[in-house]
Amino acid sequence: MAPNPDIILSLDDLEKAAMPLASKQARDYWQSGANEMISVRENLAGYDRYRIRSRVMRNVANVDPSPKTTLFGKKYDYPIGIAPSAFHQMATHEGECATARAAKRFNIPMGLSSYSNKPFDEVKDAGDDSVVFFQLYVFQNRKTTEALVKKVEEKGYKALALTVDTPFLGQRYPDHRNNFTLPSHLSLGNFQAASAGPVDVLIESTSDSRSYSPDEQQQKKKKQEGPANVLDPSICWEETIPWLRSITNMEIWVKGVATAEDAEIAVNAGVDGIWVSNHGGRQLDSTLATIDALPEVVEAVRGRVPVHVDGGIRRGGDVFKALALGADFVWVGRPALYGLQYDGQKGVELMNHILTSDFQRTMALAGCLNTNEITKKSLVRIGPAITKL
């Protein structure tokens, strides 16, 4: 029986309808987080600590929900994008290409994961100028990373989203218990022609990126074999950003910044943008919800570069609150996967429709005619304040 979109009114509905359709490994992979998943829950709950101060009699017959600024010279229809996430073919054969076509149809941007199943060129062709970010992990084997960066630049990607919160993989209990393995009929689409040697599948039980303290024998073996296609925990501001600058003309954004201190360092390092993220609560557990980290990052940046945010966004009101706290753009990750699992490209389009229409309705009911009118004055905080020790 074909899915009935009439019963899906919220992203919570979409999740509940989609997840029973997924395999246990895929479902646990998508829904899990680090350790006890405190940060996964906090990303969601953080938005509930804010309330919207609504204005009335504002003639909101024609609300403009477009972003305050352009992104890479283009004005998208909404300040909402689809964040990079891995292994979309676990949901549908069309994988990331279906996600890209849905983004293009709604004229919103998309980021592609290094660990996508569909290769970057096919996804770019499917999404055209909606596919703008390429999410990048830096490998110990820099030749593989460099080759990949040059290929995505040639294809027309606008920026790298350098993921800086993953020197090692977070401890994700369900993936351990399930002994997660990428299904045999799927592959890592981006490394077919770019890699020198096998590429580490981050979350599999054999992944070196899951082992924070490899034993002496493993360390000796690594030295003998040379740099591997595995996460490089030695990336740092002083070396990594200049190195990337030397190999690409694309913009370099850092994804995973969550403090004022790192935001200041990032700007001084010359990055083009900051993406506030805690990896969906999948890396360091018990870290700040991204909506709580956002204000200090915005304050530290002082408008010198754009600030984007992801994590826990499930409603139009969440988008509104993030913009009010200073984000230029918000990104959703898991909801796109729910849509993809539910009904492929049409499911992602349904996700986009729910979120964008709810955001536009929220703006109208709050009395904001355009996104420039969404400011701190639009909110109050009702929950406990963040106190630095």
Tab-separated table of C-alpha atoms in Angstrom:
chain	number	residue	atom	x	y	z
A	1	MET	CA	0.000	0.000	0.000
A	2	ALA	CA	1.352	3.438	-0.906
A	3	PRO	CA	2.081	5.781	1.998
A	4	ASN	CA	-0.698	8.195	2.838
A	5	PRO	CA	0.787	11.691	3.326
A	6	ASP	CA	-2.499	12.959	4.773
A	7	ILE	CA	-1.680	11.284	8.089
A	8	ILE	CA	1.754	12.924	8.290
A	9	LEU	CA	1.278	16.378	9.775
A	10	SER	CA	4.550	16.855	11.644
A	11	LEU	CA	8.109	15.608	11.539
A	12	ASP	CA	7.317	13.560	14.637
A	13	ASP	CA	4.558	11.850	12.631
A	14	LEU	CA	7.044	11.278	9.807
A	15	GLU	CA	9.565	9.635	12.121
A	16	LYS	CA	6.932	7.356	13.629
A	17	ALA	CA	5.684	6.319	10.202
A	18	ALA	CA	9.131	5.822	8.668
A	19	MET	CA	11.196	4.039	11.275
A	20	PRO	CA	9.196	0.781	11.400
A	21	LEU	CA	9.936	0.485	7.658
A	22	ALA	CA	13.712	0.507	8.218
A	23	SER	CA	15.987	-2.403	9.055
A	24	LYS	CA	17.034	-2.613	12.692
A	25	GLN	CA	20.646	-1.678	11.878
A	26	ALA	CA	19.597	1.369	9.851
A	27	ARG	CA	16.983	2.451	12.405
A	28	ASP	CA	19.417	2.219	15.313
A	29	TYR	CA	22.144	3.970	13.336
A	30	TRP	CA	19.888	6.905	12.446
A	31	GLN	CA	18.263	7.324	15.841
A	32	SER	CA	21.175	6.639	18.169
A	33	GLY	CA	23.724	9.000	19.655
A	34	ALA	CA	26.752	8.893	21.887
A	35	ASN	CA	26.691	6.964	25.175
A	36	GLU	CA	23.434	7.599	27.074
A	37	MET	CA	22.217	10.021	24.372
A	38	ILE	CA	21.872	12.967	26.754
A	39	SER	CA	22.901	15.388	24.019
A	40	VAL	CA	20.488	13.844	21.513
A	41	ARG	CA	17.638	14.578	23.895
A	42	GLU	CA	19.012	18.002	24.824
A	43	ASN	CA	19.198	19.082	21.188
A	44	LEU	CA	15.445	18.587	21.046
A	45	ALA	CA	14.564	19.847	24.519
A	46	GLY	CA	16.703	22.977	24.202
A	47	TYR	CA	14.198	24.613	21.881
A	48	ASP	CA	11.436	24.177	24.443
A	49	ARG	CA	13.279	26.481	26.846
A	50	TYR	CA	12.381	29.431	24.615
A	51	ARG	CA	9.014	31.030	23.936
A	52	ILE	CA	8.008	33.334	21.087
A	53	ARG	CA	6.756	36.862	21.780
A	54	SER	CA	4.065	37.239	19.153
A	55	ARG	CA	3.088	40.569	17.618
A	56	VAL	CA	-0.412	41.147	16.217
A	57	MET	CA	-2.207	43.319	13.647
A	58	ARG	CA	0.890	43.382	11.484
A	59	ASN	CA	-0.649	42.692	8.040
A	60	VAL	CA	0.983	39.326	7.482
A	61	ALA	CA	-0.992	38.519	4.342
A	62	ASN	CA	2.302	38.215	2.444
A	63	VAL	CA	5.153	36.851	4.569
A	64	ASP	CA	8.598	36.476	2.998
A	65	PRO	CA	10.392	33.445	4.520
A	66	SER	CA	13.553	33.782	2.426
A	67	PRO	CA	16.958	34.041	4.168
A	68	LYS	CA	18.356	37.364	5.337
A	69	THR	CA	21.358	36.950	3.075
A	70	THR	CA	22.432	35.008	0.027
A	71	LEU	CA	24.423	31.796	0.253
A	72	PHE	CA	27.238	31.569	-2.287
A	73	GLY	CA	25.574	34.352	-4.233
A	74	LYS	CA	22.160	32.692	-4.441
A	75	LYS	CA	18.933	33.587	-2.641
A	76	TYR	CA	17.225	30.393	-1.580
A	77	ASP	CA	13.524	30.251	-0.736
A	78	TYR	CA	14.016	29.395	2.940
A	79	PRO	CA	16.862	29.640	5.482
A	80	ILE	CA	16.691	25.860	5.812
A	81	GLY	CA	19.033	23.263	4.349
A	82	ILE	CA	19.490	19.501	4.356
A	83	ALA	CA	22.580	18.654	6.390
A	84	PRO	CA	25.093	16.023	5.263
A	85	SER	CA	24.513	12.505	6.554
A	86	ALA	CA	25.854	9.136	5.500
A	87	PHE	CA	24.465	6.085	3.739
A	88	HIS	CA	21.203	7.331	2.192
A	89	GLN	CA	20.919	4.150	0.146
A	90	MET	CA	20.062	2.317	3.348
A	91	ALA	CA	16.688	4.049	2.898
A	92	THR	CA	16.185	3.954	-0.872
A	93	HIS	CA	18.093	2.847	-3.949
A	94	GLU	CA	18.202	6.435	-5.230
A	95	GLY	CA	19.999	7.477	-2.044
A	96	GLU	CA	21.485	10.949	-1.937
A	97	CYS	CA	20.301	11.667	-5.491
A	98	ALA	CA	16.698	11.514	-4.281
A	99	THR	CA	17.552	13.853	-1.413
A	100	ALA	CA	19.229	16.268	-3.823
A	101	ARG	CA	16.269	16.342	-6.196
A	102	ALA	CA	13.957	17.103	-3.280
A	103	ALA	CA	16.218	19.971	-2.189
A	104	LYS	CA	16.252	21.356	-5.722
A	105	ARG	CA	12.476	21.216	-6.007
A	106	PHE	CA	12.108	23.317	-2.854
A	107	ASN	CA	15.028	25.599	-3.757
A	108	ILE	CA	16.890	24.920	-0.528
A	109	PRO	CA	20.588	24.004	-0.159
A	110	MET	CA	22.047	20.622	0.673
A	111	GLY	CA	25.344	19.310	2.003
A	112	LEU	CA	26.760	15.966	0.891
A	113	SER	CA	28.557	13.622	3.276
A	114	SER	CA	32.014	12.260	2.517
A	115	TYR	CA	30.401	8.919	3.351
A	116	SER	CA	27.533	9.131	0.895
A	117	ASN	CA	26.624	6.023	-1.054
A	118	LYS	CA	25.984	7.924	-4.281
A	119	PRO	CA	29.086	9.634	-5.710
A	120	PHE	CA	29.440	13.399	-5.486
A	121	ASP	CA	29.159	13.939	-9.246
A	122	GLU	CA	25.833	12.095	-9.558
A	123	VAL	CA	24.430	13.950	-6.557
A	124	LYS	CA	25.541	17.305	-7.964
A	125	ASP	CA	23.896	16.489	-11.284
A	126	ALA	CA	20.681	15.550	-9.471
A	127	GLY	CA	20.533	18.662	-7.274
A	128	ASP	CA	22.362	21.212	-9.417
A	129	ASP	CA	22.904	24.487	-7.508
A	130	SER	CA	21.083	23.175	-4.439
A	131	VAL	CA	24.035	20.867	-3.707
A	132	VAL	CA	26.640	23.305	-2.395
A	133	PHE	CA	28.512	21.926	0.643
A	134	PHE	CA	30.789	18.918	0.630
A	135	GLN	CA	31.274	17.644	4.177
A	136	LEU	CA	34.905	16.685	4.644
A	137	TYR	CA	36.793	14.411	6.982
A	138	VAL	CA	40.574	14.727	6.847
A	139	PHE	CA	42.302	11.369	6.598
A	140	GLN	CA	45.744	10.479	7.867
A	141	ASN	CA	46.433	9.700	4.220
A	142	ARG	CA	46.284	13.286	2.971
A	143	LYS	CA	46.641	12.197	-0.660
A	144	THR	CA	43.169	10.666	-0.611
A	145	THR	CA	41.666	13.760	0.995
A	146	GLU	CA	43.432	16.076	-1.434
A	147	ALA	CA	42.304	14.089	-4.470
A	148	LEU	CA	38.710	14.149	-3.257
A	149	VAL	CA	38.775	17.894	-2.533
A	150	LYS	CA	40.060	18.664	-6.025
A	151	LYS	CA	37.435	16.469	-7.667
A	152	VAL	CA	34.483	18.036	-5.837
A	153	GLU	CA	35.811	21.504	-6.643
A	154	GLU	CA	36.009	20.598	-10.329
A	155	LYS	CA	32.407	19.411	-10.157
A	156	GLY	CA	31.203	22.783	-8.871
A	157	TYR	CA	30.754	22.388	-5.131
A	158	LYS	CA	30.961	25.777	-3.431
A	159	ALA	CA	32.412	24.997	-0.011
A	160	LEU	CA	33.938	22.392	2.233
A	161	ALA	CA	32.212	21.736	5.541
A	162	LEU	CA	35.259	20.556	7.444
A	163	THR	CA	34.008	18.400	10.302
A	164	VAL	CA	36.094	19.348	13.327
A	165	ASP	CA	34.320	17.475	16.136
A	166	THR	CA	35.379	13.970	15.110
A	167	PRO	CA	39.039	13.231	15.881
A	168	PHE	CA	37.707	9.829	16.904
A	169	LEU	CA	34.250	8.367	16.569
A	170	GLY	CA	31.875	8.816	19.492
A	171	GLN	CA	30.826	5.802	21.540
A	172	ARG	CA	27.521	4.692	20.004
A	173	TYR	CA	26.242	1.674	21.868
A	174	PRO	CA	23.621	0.410	19.378
A	175	ASP	CA	26.160	0.219	16.548
A	176	HIS	CA	28.452	-1.840	18.793
A	177	ARG	CA	25.645	-4.150	19.871
A	178	ASN	CA	24.412	-4.581	16.305
A	179	ASN	CA	27.968	-5.048	15.034
A	180	PHE	CA	27.034	-2.545	12.343
A	181	THR	CA	28.331	-3.318	8.864
A	182	LEU	CA	27.583	-1.389	5.692
A	183	PRO	CA	25.282	-3.681	3.676
A	184	SER	CA	27.268	-5.629	1.093
A	185	HIS	CA	25.326	-4.191	-1.853
A	186	LEU	CA	26.278	-0.626	-0.844
A	187	SER	CA	29.573	1.201	-1.243
A	188	LEU	CA	31.281	4.495	-0.428
A	189	GLY	CA	30.538	6.366	-3.623
A	190	ASN	CA	33.035	9.190	-3.248
A	191	PHE	CA	36.214	7.162	-2.998
A	192	GLN	CA	36.026	4.899	-6.025
A	193	ALA	CA	38.603	6.887	-7.979
A	194	ALA	CA	40.086	9.114	-5.289
A	195	SER	CA	41.501	6.752	-2.695
A	196	ALA	CA	44.891	5.160	-2.341
A	197	GLY	CA	44.006	1.914	-0.611
A	198	PRO	CA	40.881	0.843	1.296
A	199	VAL	CA	38.791	3.496	3.026
A	200	ASP	CA	37.841	3.025	6.667
A	201	VAL	CA	34.069	2.717	7.116
A	202	LEU	CA	33.844	4.798	10.264
A	203	ILE	CA	31.161	3.008	12.211
A	204	GLU	CA	31.998	-0.609	11.434
A	205	SER	CA	33.414	-2.741	14.227
A	206	THR	CA	36.795	-2.955	12.480
A	207	SER	CA	37.144	0.820	12.134
A	208	ASP	CA	40.323	2.307	13.558
A	209	SER	CA	38.351	5.525	14.149
A	210	ARG	CA	36.329	3.763	16.855
A	211	SER	CA	39.400	2.923	18.901
A	212	TYR	CA	40.588	5.830	21.009
A	213	SER	CA	43.436	3.886	22.597
A	214	PRO	CA	44.795	1.344	20.110
A	215	ASP	CA	47.212	-1.139	21.626
A	216	GLU	CA	50.953	-1.055	21.016
A	217	GLN	CA	50.787	-3.761	18.347
A	218	GLN	CA	48.218	-1.770	16.363
A	219	GLN	CA	50.341	1.371	16.586
A	220	LYS	CA	53.381	-0.528	15.316
A	221	LYS	CA	51.367	-1.950	12.431
A	222	LYS	CA	50.130	1.516	11.444
A	223	LYS	CA	53.662	2.893	11.343
A	224	GLN	CA	54.747	0.026	9.126
A	225	GLU	CA	51.830	0.385	6.732
A	226	GLY	CA	52.000	4.185	6.502
A	227	PRO	CA	49.172	6.758	6.593
A	228	ALA	CA	45.732	5.200	6.283
A	229	ASN	CA	42.380	6.366	4.953
A	230	VAL	CA	41.127	6.849	8.482
A	231	LEU	CA	40.245	9.917	10.554
A	232	ASP	CA	43.247	12.055	11.422
A	233	PRO	CA	43.061	13.049	15.115
A	234	SER	CA	45.978	15.450	14.692
A	235	ILE	CA	44.057	18.091	12.704
A	236	CYS	CA	44.519	21.554	14.206
A	237	TRP	CA	43.872	25.202	13.403
A	238	GLU	CA	47.514	26.050	12.777
A	239	GLU	CA	48.114	23.372	10.155
A	240	THR	CA	44.864	22.063	8.707
A	241	ILE	CA	43.193	25.282	7.541
A	242	PRO	CA	46.337	26.565	5.734
A	243	TRP	CA	46.815	23.139	4.152
A	244	LEU	CA	43.252	23.132	2.812
A	245	ARG	CA	43.741	26.700	1.547
A	246	SER	CA	46.774	25.493	-0.389
A	247	ILE	CA	44.822	22.831	-2.294
A	248	THR	CA	41.450	24.480	-3.031
A	249	ASN	CA	39.743	27.740	-3.916
A	250	MET	CA	36.452	26.597	-2.407
A	251	GLU	CA	35.210	28.294	0.748
A	252	ILE	CA	36.248	26.541	3.952
A	253	TRP	CA	33.657	26.298	6.717
A	254	VAL	CA	34.128	24.490	10.018
A	255	LYS	CA	31.317	22.232	11.191
A	256	GLY	CA	31.267	21.311	14.869
A	257	VAL	CA	32.163	24.592	16.594
A	258	ALA	CA	30.201	25.036	19.830
A	259	THR	CA	32.077	27.588	21.975
A	260	ALA	CA	33.024	31.243	21.809
A	261	GLU	CA	36.693	30.332	22.194
A	262	ASP	CA	36.722	28.101	19.121
A	263	ALA	CA	34.603	30.564	17.162
A	264	GLU	CA	37.178	33.301	17.759
A	265	ILE	CA	40.037	31.002	16.772
A	266	ALA	CA	38.160	29.900	13.649
A	267	VAL	CA	37.596	33.459	12.467
A	268	ASN	CA	41.225	34.334	13.127
A	269	ALA	CA	42.248	31.226	11.173
A	270	GLY	CA	40.448	32.677	8.169
A	271	VAL	CA	37.489	30.333	7.764
A	272	ASP	CA	34.608	31.488	5.583
A	273	GLY	CA	31.823	30.316	7.836
A	274	ILE	CA	30.993	28.552	11.100
A	275	TRP	CA	28.506	25.715	11.475
A	276	VAL	CA	27.404	25.228	15.077
A	277	SER	CA	26.911	21.516	15.579
A	278	ASN	CA	27.443	18.677	18.031
A	279	HIS	CA	27.094	16.031	15.314
A	280	GLY	CA	23.485	15.378	16.255
A	281	GLY	CA	24.596	14.333	19.748
A	282	ARG	CA	26.625	11.493	18.229
A	283	GLN	CA	30.118	12.502	19.400
A	284	LEU	CA	30.616	13.935	22.909
A	285	ASP	CA	27.675	13.085	25.113
A	286	SER	CA	26.435	15.590	27.694
A	287	THR	CA	27.699	18.508	25.639
A	288	LEU	CA	25.612	21.650	25.127
A	289	ALA	CA	22.527	21.562	22.953
A	290	THR	CA	23.346	23.470	19.796
A	291	ILE	CA	20.586	26.023	20.418
A	292	ASP	CA	22.282	26.771	23.762
A	293	ALA	CA	25.749	26.967	22.181
A	294	LEU	CA	24.560	29.232	19.371
A	295	PRO	CA	24.306	32.583	21.235
A	296	GLU	CA	27.893	32.585	22.501
A	297	VAL	CA	29.218	31.654	19.060
A	298	VAL	CA	27.197	34.433	17.414
A	299	GLU	CA	28.437	36.931	19.985
A	300	ALA	CA	32.063	35.895	19.464
A	301	VAL	CA	31.806	36.026	15.664
A	302	ARG	CA	30.317	39.555	15.653
A	303	GLY	CA	29.080	39.267	12.089
A	304	ARG	CA	32.512	38.639	10.570
A	305	VAL	CA	31.444	35.338	8.964
A	306	PRO	CA	28.063	33.588	8.593
A	307	VAL	CA	26.893	31.303	11.400
A	308	HIS	CA	24.766	28.252	10.644
A	309	VAL	CA	23.368	25.674	13.056
A	310	ASP	CA	21.988	22.128	13.083
A	311	GLY	CA	20.729	19.718	15.725
A	312	GLY	CA	17.246	19.031	17.073
A	313	ILE	CA	15.248	21.126	14.597
A	314	ARG	CA	11.854	19.508	14.141
A	315	ARG	CA	9.366	22.400	13.843
A	316	GLY	CA	8.979	25.720	12.093
A	317	GLY	CA	9.123	27.290	15.524
A	318	ASP	CA	12.572	25.769	16.041
A	319	VAL	CA	13.783	27.398	12.826
A	320	PHE	CA	12.323	30.708	14.035
A	321	LYS	CA	14.073	30.441	17.409
A	322	ALA	CA	17.458	29.633	15.887
A	323	LEU	CA	17.215	32.628	13.556
A	324	ALA	CA	16.162	34.832	16.471
A	325	LEU	CA	19.307	33.806	18.347
A	326	GLY	CA	21.492	34.841	15.448
A	327	ALA	CA	21.767	31.927	13.029
A	328	ASP	CA	21.851	32.843	9.361
A	329	PHE	CA	20.725	29.367	8.301
A	330	VAL	CA	19.513	26.152	9.939
A	331	TRP	CA	20.075	22.587	8.776
A	332	VAL	CA	18.148	19.368	9.362
A	333	GLY	CA	19.690	15.908	9.280
A	334	ARG	CA	17.623	13.028	10.641
A	335	PRO	CA	14.249	14.340	9.332
A	336	ALA	CA	15.515	14.044	5.749
A	337	LEU	CA	16.395	10.402	6.417
A	338	TYR	CA	12.943	9.803	7.861
A	339	GLY	CA	11.408	11.212	4.701
A	340	LEU	CA	13.736	9.181	2.519
A	341	GLN	CA	12.852	5.963	4.325
A	342	TYR	CA	9.140	6.800	4.225
A	343	ASP	CA	8.779	7.472	0.510
A	344	GLY	CA	12.085	8.239	-1.189
A	345	GLN	CA	12.274	11.617	-2.906
A	346	LYS	CA	8.572	12.253	-2.270
A	347	GLY	CA	9.140	11.605	1.424
A	348	VAL	CA	11.941	14.194	1.581
A	349	GLU	CA	9.690	16.634	-0.283
A	350	LEU	CA	6.992	15.952	2.312
A	351	MET	CA	9.522	16.684	5.061
A	352	ASN	CA	10.466	19.935	3.325
A	353	HIS	CA	6.820	20.910	2.907
A	354	ILE	CA	5.984	20.289	6.560
A	355	LEU	CA	8.951	22.258	7.860
A	356	THR	CA	8.852	25.193	5.449
A	357	SER	CA	5.093	25.706	5.704
A	358	ASP	CA	5.235	25.497	9.496
A	359	PHE	CA	8.052	28.054	9.519
A	360	GLN	CA	6.096	30.445	7.308
A	361	ARG	CA	2.997	29.999	9.473
A	362	THR	CA	5.078	30.635	12.618
A	363	MET	CA	6.411	33.866	11.122
A	364	ALA	CA	2.911	35.079	10.323
A	365	LEU	CA	1.505	34.211	13.750
A	366	ALA	CA	4.511	35.866	15.410
A	367	GLY	CA	3.926	39.009	13.352
A	368	CYS	CA	7.187	38.893	11.371
A	369	LEU	CA	6.872	39.940	7.745
A	370	ASN	CA	10.355	38.768	6.783
A	371	THR	CA	13.331	37.042	8.365
A	372	ASN	CA	15.054	40.353	9.142
A	373	GLU	CA	12.319	40.956	11.712
A	374	ILE	CA	13.154	37.737	13.570
A	375	THR	CA	15.470	38.949	16.342
A	376	LYS	CA	16.240	38.341	20.008
A	377	LYS	CA	13.283	40.600	20.817
A	378	SER	CA	11.079	37.856	19.375
A	379	LEU	CA	11.999	35.441	22.196
A	380	VAL	CA	12.080	34.970	25.929
A	381	ARG	CA	13.813	32.147	27.753
A	382	ILE	CA	11.739	30.319	30.341
A	383	GLY	CA	14.225	27.600	31.273
A	384	PRO	CA	17.409	27.760	33.318
A	385	ALA	CA	20.063	30.074	31.957
A	386	ILE	CA	23.475	28.798	30.882
A	387	THR	CA	26.062	29.620	33.543
A	388	LYS	CA	29.771	29.276	32.860
A	389	LEU	CA	31.748	28.046	35.849
